[in-house]
Coordinates of C-alpha atoms and ligand atoms in Angstrom, one line a residue:
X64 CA 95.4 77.6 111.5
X65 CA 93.4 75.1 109.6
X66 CA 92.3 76.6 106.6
X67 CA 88.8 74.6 106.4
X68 CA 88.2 77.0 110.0
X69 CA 90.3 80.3 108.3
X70 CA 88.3 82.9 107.1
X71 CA 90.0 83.7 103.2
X72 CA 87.7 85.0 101.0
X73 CA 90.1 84.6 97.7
X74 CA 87.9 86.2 94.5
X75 CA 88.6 84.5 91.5
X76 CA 88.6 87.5 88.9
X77 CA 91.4 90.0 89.0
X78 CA 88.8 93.1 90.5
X79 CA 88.1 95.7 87.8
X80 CA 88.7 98.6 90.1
X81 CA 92.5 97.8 90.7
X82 CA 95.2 99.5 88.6
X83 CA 98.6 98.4 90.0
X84 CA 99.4 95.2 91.1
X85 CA 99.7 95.3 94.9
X86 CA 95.9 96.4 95.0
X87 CA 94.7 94.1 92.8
X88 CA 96.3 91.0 94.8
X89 CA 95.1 92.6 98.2
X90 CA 91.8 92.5 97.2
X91 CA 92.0 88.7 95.3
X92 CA 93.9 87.4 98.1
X93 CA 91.2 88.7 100.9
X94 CA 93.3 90.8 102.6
X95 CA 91.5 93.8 102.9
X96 CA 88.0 94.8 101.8
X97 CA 87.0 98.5 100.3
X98 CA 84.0 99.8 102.8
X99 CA 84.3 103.5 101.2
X100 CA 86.8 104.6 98.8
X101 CA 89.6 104.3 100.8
X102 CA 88.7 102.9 104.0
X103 CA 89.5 99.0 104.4
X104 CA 88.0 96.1 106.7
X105 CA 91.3 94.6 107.5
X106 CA 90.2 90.9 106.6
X107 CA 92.4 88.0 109.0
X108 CA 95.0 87.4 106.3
X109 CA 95.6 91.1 105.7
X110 CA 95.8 91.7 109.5
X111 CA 98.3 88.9 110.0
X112 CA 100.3 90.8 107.9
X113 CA 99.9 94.2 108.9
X114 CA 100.4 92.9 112.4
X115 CA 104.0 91.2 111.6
X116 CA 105.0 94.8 109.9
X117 CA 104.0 96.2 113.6
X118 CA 106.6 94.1 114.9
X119 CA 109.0 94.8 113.3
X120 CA 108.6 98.6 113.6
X121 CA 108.4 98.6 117.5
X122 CA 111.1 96.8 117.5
X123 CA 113.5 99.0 115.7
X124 CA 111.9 101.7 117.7
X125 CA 112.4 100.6 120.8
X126 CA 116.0 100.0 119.7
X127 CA 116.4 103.3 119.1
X128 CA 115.4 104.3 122.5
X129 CA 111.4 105.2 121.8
X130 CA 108.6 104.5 124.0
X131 CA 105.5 103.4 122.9
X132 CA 101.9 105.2 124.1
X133 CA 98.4 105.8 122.9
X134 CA 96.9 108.6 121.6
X135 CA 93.2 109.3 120.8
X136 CA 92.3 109.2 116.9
X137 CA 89.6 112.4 117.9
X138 CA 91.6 115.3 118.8
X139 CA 90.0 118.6 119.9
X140 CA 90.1 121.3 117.8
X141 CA 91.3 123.7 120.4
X142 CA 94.4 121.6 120.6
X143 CA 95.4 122.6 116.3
X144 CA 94.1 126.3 117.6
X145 CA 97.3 126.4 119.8
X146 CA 99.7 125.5 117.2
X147 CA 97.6 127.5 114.2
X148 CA 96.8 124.7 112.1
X149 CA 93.4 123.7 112.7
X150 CA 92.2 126.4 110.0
X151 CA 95.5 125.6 107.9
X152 CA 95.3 122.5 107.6
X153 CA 92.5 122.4 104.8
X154 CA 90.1 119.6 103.5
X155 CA 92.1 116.6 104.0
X156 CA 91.4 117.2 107.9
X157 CA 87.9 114.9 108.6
X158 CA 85.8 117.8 111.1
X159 CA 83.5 116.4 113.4
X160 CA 81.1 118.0 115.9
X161 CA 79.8 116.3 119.1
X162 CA 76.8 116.9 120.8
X163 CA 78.0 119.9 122.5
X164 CA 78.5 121.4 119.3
X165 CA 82.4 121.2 120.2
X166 CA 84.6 120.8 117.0
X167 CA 86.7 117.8 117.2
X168 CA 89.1 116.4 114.3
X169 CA 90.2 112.7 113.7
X170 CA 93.7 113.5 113.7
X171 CA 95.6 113.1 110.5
X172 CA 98.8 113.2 112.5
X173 CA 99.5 113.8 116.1
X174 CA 102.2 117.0 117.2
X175 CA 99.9 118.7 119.2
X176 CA 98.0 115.8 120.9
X177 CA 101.6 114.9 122.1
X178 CA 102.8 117.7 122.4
X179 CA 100.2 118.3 125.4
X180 CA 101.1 115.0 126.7
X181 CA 104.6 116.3 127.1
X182 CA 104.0 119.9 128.7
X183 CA 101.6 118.1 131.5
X184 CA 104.2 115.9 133.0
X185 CA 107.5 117.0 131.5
X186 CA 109.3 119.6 133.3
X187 CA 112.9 118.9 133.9
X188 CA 115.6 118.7 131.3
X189 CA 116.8 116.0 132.9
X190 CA 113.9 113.9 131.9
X191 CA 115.2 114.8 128.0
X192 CA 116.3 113.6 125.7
X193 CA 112.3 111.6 125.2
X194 CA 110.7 110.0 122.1
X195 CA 107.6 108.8 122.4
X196 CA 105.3 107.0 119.6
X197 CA 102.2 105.6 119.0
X198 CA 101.3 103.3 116.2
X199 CA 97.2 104.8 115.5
X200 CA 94.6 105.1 112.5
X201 CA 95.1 108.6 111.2
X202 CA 92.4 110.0 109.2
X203 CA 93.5 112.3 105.6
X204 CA 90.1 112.8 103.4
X205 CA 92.8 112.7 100.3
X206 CA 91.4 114.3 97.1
X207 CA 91.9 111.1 95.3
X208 CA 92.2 107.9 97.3
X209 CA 93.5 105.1 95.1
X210 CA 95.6 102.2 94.8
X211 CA 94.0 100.6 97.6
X212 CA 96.1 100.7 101.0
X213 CA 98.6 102.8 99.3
X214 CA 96.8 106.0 99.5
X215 CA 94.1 105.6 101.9
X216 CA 91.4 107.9 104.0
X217 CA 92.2 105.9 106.9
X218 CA 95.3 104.5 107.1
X219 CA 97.4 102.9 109.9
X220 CA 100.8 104.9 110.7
X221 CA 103.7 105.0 112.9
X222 CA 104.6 108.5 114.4
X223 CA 107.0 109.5 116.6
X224 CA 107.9 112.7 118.2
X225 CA 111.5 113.6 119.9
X226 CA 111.6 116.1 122.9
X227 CA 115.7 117.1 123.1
X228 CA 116.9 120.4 125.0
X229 CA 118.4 122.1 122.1
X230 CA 119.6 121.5 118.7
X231 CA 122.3 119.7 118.9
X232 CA 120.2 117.1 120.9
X233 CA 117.2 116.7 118.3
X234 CA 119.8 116.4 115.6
X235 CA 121.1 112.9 117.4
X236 CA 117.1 111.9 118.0
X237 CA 116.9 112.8 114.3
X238 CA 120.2 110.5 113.7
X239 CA 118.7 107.9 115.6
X240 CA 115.3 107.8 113.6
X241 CA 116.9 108.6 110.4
X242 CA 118.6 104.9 111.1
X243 CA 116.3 102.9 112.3
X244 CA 113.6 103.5 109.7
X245 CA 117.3 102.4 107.3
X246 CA 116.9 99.1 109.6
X247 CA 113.1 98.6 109.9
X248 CA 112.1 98.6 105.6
X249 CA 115.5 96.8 105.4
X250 CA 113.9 94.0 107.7
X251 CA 111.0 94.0 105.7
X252 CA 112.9 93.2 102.6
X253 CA 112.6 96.4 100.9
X254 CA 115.3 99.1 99.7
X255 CA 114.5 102.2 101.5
X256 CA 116.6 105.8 99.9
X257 CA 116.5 108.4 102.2
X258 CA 115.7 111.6 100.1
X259 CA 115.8 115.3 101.5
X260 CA 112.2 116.2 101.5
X261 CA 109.7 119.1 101.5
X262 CA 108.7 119.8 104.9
X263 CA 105.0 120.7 103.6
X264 CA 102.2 121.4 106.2
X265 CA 104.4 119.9 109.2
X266 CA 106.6 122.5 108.8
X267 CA 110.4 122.4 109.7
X268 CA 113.8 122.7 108.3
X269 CA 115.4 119.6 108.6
X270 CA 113.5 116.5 106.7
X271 CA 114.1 113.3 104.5
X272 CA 111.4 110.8 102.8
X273 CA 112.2 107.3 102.8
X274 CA 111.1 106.0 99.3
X275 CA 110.9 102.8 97.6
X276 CA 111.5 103.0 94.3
X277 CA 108.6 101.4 92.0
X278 CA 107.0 102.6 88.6
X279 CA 103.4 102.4 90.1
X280 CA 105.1 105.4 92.9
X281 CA 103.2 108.3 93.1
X282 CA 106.4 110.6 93.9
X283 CA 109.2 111.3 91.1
X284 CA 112.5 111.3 92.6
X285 CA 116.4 111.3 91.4
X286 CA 119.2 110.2 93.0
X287 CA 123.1 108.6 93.0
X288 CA 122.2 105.0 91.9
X289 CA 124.6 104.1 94.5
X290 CA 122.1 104.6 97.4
X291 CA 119.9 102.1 96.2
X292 CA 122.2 98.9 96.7
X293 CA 123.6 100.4 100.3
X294 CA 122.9 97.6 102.9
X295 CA 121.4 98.7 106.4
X296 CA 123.6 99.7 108.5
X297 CA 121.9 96.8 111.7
X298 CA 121.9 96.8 115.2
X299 CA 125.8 97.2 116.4
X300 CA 126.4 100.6 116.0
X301 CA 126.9 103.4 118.1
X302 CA 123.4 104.9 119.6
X303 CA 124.9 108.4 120.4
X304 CA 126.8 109.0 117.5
X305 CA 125.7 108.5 114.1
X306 CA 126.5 111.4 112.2
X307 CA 128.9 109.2 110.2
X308 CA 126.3 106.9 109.2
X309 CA 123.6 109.4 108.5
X310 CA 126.3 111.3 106.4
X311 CA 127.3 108.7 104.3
X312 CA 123.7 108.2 103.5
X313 CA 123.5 112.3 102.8
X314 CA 126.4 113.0 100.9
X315 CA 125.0 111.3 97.9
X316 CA 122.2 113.4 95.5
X317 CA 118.9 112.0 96.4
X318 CA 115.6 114.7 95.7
X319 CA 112.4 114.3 95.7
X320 CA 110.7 116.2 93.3
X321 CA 109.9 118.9 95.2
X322 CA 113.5 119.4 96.3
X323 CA 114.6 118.3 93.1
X324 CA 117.7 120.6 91.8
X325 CA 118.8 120.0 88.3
X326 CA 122.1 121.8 88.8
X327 CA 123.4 119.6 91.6
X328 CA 121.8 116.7 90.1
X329 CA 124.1 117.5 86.8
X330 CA 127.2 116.5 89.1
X331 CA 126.4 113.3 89.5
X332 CA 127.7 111.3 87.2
X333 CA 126.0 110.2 84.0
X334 CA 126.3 106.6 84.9
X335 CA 125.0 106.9 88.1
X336 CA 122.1 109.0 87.9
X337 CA 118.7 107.7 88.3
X338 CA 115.4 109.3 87.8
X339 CA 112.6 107.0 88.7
X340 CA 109.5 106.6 90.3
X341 CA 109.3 106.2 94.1
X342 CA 106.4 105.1 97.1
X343 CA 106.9 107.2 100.2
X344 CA 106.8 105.0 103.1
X345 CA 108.3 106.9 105.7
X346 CA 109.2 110.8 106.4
X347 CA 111.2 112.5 109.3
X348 CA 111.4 116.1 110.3
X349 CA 113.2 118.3 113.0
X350 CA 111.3 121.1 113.1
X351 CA 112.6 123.0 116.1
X352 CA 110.4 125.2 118.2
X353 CA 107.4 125.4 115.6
X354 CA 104.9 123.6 118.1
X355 CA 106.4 123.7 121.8
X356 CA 106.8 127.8 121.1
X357 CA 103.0 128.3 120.5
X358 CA 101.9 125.4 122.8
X359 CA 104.4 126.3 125.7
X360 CA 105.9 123.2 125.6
X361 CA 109.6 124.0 127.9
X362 CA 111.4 122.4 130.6
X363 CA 113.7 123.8 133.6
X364 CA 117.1 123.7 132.6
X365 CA 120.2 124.5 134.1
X366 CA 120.1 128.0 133.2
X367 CA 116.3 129.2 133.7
X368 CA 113.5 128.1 131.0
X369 CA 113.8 126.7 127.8
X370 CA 111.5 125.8 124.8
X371 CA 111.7 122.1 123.6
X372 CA 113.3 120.9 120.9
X373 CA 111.1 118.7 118.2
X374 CA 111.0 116.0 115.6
X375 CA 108.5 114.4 114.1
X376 CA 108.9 110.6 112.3
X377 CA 105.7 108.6 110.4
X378 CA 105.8 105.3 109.0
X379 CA 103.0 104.3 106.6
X380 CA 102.4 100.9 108.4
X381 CA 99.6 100.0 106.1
X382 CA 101.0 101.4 102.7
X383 CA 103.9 99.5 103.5
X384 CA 102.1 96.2 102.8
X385 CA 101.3 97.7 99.1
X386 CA 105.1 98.5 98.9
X387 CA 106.2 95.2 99.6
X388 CA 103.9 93.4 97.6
X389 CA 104.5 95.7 94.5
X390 CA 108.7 95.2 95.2
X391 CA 107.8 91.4 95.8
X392 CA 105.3 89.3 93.4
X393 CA 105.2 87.3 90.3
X394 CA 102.2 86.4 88.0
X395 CA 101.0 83.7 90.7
X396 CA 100.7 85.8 93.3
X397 CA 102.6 87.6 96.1
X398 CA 105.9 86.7 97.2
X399 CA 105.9 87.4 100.8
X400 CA 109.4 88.2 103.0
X401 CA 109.9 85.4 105.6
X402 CA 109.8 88.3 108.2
X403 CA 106.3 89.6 107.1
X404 CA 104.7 86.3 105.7
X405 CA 101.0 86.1 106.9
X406 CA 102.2 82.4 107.9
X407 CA 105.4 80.9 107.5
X408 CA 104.4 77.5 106.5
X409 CA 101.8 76.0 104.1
X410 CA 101.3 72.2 105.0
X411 CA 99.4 71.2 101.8
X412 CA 97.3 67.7 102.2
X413 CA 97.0 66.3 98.9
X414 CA 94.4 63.7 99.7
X415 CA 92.2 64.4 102.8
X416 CA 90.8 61.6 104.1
X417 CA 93.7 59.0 103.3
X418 CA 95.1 57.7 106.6
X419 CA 98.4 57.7 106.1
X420 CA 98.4 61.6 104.7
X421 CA 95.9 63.2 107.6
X422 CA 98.1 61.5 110.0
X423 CA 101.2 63.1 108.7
X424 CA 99.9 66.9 108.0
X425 CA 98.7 66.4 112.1
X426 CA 102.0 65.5 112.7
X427 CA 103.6 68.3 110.7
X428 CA 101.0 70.9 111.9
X429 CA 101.6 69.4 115.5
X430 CA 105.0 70.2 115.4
X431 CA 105.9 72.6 113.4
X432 CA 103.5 75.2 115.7
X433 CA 105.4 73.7 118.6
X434 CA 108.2 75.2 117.1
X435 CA 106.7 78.6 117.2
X436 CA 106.0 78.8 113.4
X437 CA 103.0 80.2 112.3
X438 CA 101.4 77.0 110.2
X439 CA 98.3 77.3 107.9
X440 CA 97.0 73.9 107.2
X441 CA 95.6 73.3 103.9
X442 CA 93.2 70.3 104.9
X443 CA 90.4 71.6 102.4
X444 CA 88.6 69.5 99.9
X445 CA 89.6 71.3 96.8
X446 CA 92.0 69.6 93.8
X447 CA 95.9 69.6 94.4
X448 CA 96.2 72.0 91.6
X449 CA 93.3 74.7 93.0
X450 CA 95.7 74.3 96.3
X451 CA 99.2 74.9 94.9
X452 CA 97.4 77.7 93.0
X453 CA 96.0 79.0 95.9
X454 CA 98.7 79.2 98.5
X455 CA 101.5 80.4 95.9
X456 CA 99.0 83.5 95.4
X457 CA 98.6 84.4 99.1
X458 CA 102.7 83.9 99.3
X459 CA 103.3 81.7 101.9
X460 CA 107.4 81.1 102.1
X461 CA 107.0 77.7 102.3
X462 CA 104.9 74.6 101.1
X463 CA 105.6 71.3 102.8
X464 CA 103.5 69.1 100.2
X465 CA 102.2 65.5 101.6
X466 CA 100.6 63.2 99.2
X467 CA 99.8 59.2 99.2
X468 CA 102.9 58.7 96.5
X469 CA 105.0 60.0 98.7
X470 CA 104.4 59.1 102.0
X471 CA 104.2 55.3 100.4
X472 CA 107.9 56.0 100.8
X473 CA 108.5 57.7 103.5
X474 CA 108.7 61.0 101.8
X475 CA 107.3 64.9 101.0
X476 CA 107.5 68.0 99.1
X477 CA 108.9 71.3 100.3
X478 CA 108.5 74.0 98.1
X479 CA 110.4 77.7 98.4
X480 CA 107.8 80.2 97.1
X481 CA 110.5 82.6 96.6
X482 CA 112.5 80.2 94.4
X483 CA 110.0 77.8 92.9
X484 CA 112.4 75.3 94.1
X485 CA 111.4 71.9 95.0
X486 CA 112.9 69.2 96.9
X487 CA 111.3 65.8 97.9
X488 CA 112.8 64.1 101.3
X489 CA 112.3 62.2 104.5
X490 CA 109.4 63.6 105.8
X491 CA 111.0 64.1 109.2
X492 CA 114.4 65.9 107.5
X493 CA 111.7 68.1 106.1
X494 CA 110.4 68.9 109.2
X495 CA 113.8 69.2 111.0
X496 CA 115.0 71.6 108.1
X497 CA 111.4 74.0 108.9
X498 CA 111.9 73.9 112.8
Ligands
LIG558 P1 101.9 111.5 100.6 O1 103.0 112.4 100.0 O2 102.0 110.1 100.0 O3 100.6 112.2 100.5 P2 102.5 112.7 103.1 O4 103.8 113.3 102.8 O5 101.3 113.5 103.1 O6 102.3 111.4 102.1 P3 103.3 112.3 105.9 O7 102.5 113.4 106.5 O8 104.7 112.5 105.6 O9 102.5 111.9 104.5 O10 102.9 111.0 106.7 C1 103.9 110.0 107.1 C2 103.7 108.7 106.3 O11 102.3 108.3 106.3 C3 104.0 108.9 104.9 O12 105.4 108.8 104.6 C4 103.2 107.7 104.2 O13 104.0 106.5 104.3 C5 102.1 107.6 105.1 N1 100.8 108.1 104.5 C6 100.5 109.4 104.3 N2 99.4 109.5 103.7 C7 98.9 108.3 103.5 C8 97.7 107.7 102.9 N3 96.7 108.5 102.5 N4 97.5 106.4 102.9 C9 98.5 105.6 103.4 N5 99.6 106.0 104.0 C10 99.8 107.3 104.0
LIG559 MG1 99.7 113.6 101.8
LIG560 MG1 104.6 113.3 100.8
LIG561 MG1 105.5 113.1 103.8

């Protein structure tokens, strides 16, 4: 992408409205745009971003064996009749009418719409164990939406629901979920502590938040200080049995506040207890029978009819981007992950128009997006220093720097956003080091 042809609206005041940092740089950065208090345009540099966070989740999802569909964000409100929560539910559920005067809902998460996909064409236990998800705008009209994507109206989430013929079953689909979100925020560069969770309006008895601990977090939370530093536990392990894992993980104290119980929290040891401040960006729950019972939602088995099994897993796709860029900035800017890095590579032209330097930032553009790397070429008119300024606050993992002086030489700049580090060399060592 040449920037001169990009559409990045940067603002050049920190906004007024923003209180914690990721907010303020979404906005100064042009990521996203407020439309009406929390509801976002998703401007291109934003979307490049929320779009590599996608990736990365189907990915880890459809390593752990989910499929991927698309549900409607209007639901009928017959649907949340069946299961009892359309008049539960309260005023963070957005109530529409059509035409027909028929009540609809923009879903603020999706059990029953799936859970109707699944009794239509699901009637063997030997189609079971299933987990489907769908990654959808829900709609929450949240008392007070704030902090920008953090705690939107409409926000973009992940949710997945596991189908398993008994207990047993959902409790390995819970397994499975339980580590992959450990492997997806771990991806992203963030420290994810599972925490045994309130259930709230989902319902259920089984459930764990996934929190990122951060003094601008809305939840408190305490736990064994040794969770925090406990690496992923990746791709080679073993699918259908992960109890281990998952126990490791559980044996520790980790509460959110809700859960929160100061005797058992005593036991830890002084050293290694840590109250703190947490963002919840991702929450699982086995909940049993709650929704197939009322919505008929069973399968032939062996032995006659049985109700289904269920689990329910979101990811806050969009408040993820906040949680990253609150775990991962300094006072220039945002310090993106490689993995989620709106680009991967800022080619900086120090003097547009010189030959020599246009010839080489084509070259490097050329080639480095033959390479598959996602290049933004910084070809604009503006000083060096408005450009070094400008690309270290939207975060881009590396600057490859090409100037007159240089190039006189033979030779350019690459500079590691992360690091600050800088390194002149050969220009085409440069390049072989990007590809
Ligand atoms: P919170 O406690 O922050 O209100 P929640 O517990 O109501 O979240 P869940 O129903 O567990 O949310 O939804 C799954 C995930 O969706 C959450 O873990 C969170 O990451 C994300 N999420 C929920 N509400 C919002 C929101 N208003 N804006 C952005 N993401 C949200
Ligand atoms: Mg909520
Ligand atoms: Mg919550
Ligand atoms: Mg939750």
């Amino acid at each position: 992408m040449r920037l001169s042809r990009f559409f990045l609206p940067l603002l050049k005041e920190n906004p007024a409205e923003a209180q914690i940092v990721s907010h303020r740089l979404m906005l100064r950065t042009g990521m996203i745009r407020q439309q009406a208090a929390g509801i976002y345009a998703w401007l291109p540099l934003g979307l490049k971003v929320l779009r590599k966070v996608e990736r990365i989740v189907e990915e880890e999802m459809a390593r752990a064996g989910s499929i991927q569909l698309l549900m409607p964000t209007l639901q009928l409100a017959d649907l949340w009749r069946e299961s009892g929560r359309y008049e539960d539910y309260g005023q963070e559920m957005l109530r529409i009418k059509d035409r027909h005067d028929r009540d609809l809902l923009y879903g603020p998460t999706a059990e029953e719409a799936v859970t109707e996909v699944f009794r239509a064409s699901v009637k063997s236990y030997k189609d079971l164990p299933l987990n489907l998800y769908q990654i959808s705008w829900k709609f929450r009209d949240e008392q007070r939406p704030r902090f920008g994507v953090m705690r939107g109206r409409e926000f973009l989430m992940k949710d997945a629901y596991s189908f398993d013929v008994d207990e047993a079953s959902a409790r390995k689909a819970y397994n499975r979920m339980f580590i992959a979100y450990l492997n997806t925020f771990s991806r992203m560069g963030l420290k994810a502590v599972p925490m045994r969770a309130d259930t709230g309006p989902i319902g259920g008895d089984l459930s764990h938040e996934f929190i990122i601990l951060a003094d601008t977090g809305e939840s408190a939370v305490f736990c064994h200080k040794d969770l925090v530093d406990m690496p992923a536990p990746g791709h080679d392990v073993d699918w259908n049995d992960l109890q281990g894992l998952v126990d490791q993980r559980t044996a520790l104290y980790a509460a959110t506040e809700e859960m929160h119980d100061e005797a058992a929290f005593g036991e830890v040891p002084e050293d290694k207890k840590l109250s703190a401040r947490g963002i919840e960006v991702g929450h699982i729950f086995y909940f049993g029978e709650k929704y197939s019972k009322p919505m008929k939602a069973t399968v032939n088995g062996p032995d006659g009819e049985v109700t289904v099994h269920m689990g329910s897993y979101g990811v806050g796709v969009s408040r993820l981007l906040g949680a990253i860029i609150e775990a991962s900035h300094d006072e220039a800017g945002i310090i993106w992950p490689e993995s989620v890095a709106p680009f991967d590579v800022a080619v900086i032209n120090l003097r547009p128009g010189d030959e020599a330097c246009d010839a080489a930032c084509e070259k490097a553009y050329a080639a480095l997006t033959a390479a598959g790397r996602d290049v933004l070429y910084n070809d604009t008119d503006e000083r060096p220093g408005a450009k070094f300024a400008s690309m270290d606050l939207i975060g881009i993992p590396w600057q490859l720097i090409i100037g007159p002086k240089g190039l006189a030489e033979g030779k350019v700049e690459l500079k590691q956003r992360a690091t600050g580090e800088r390194q002149t060399a050969l220009f085409d060592d440069v390049l072989n080091q990007l590809i």
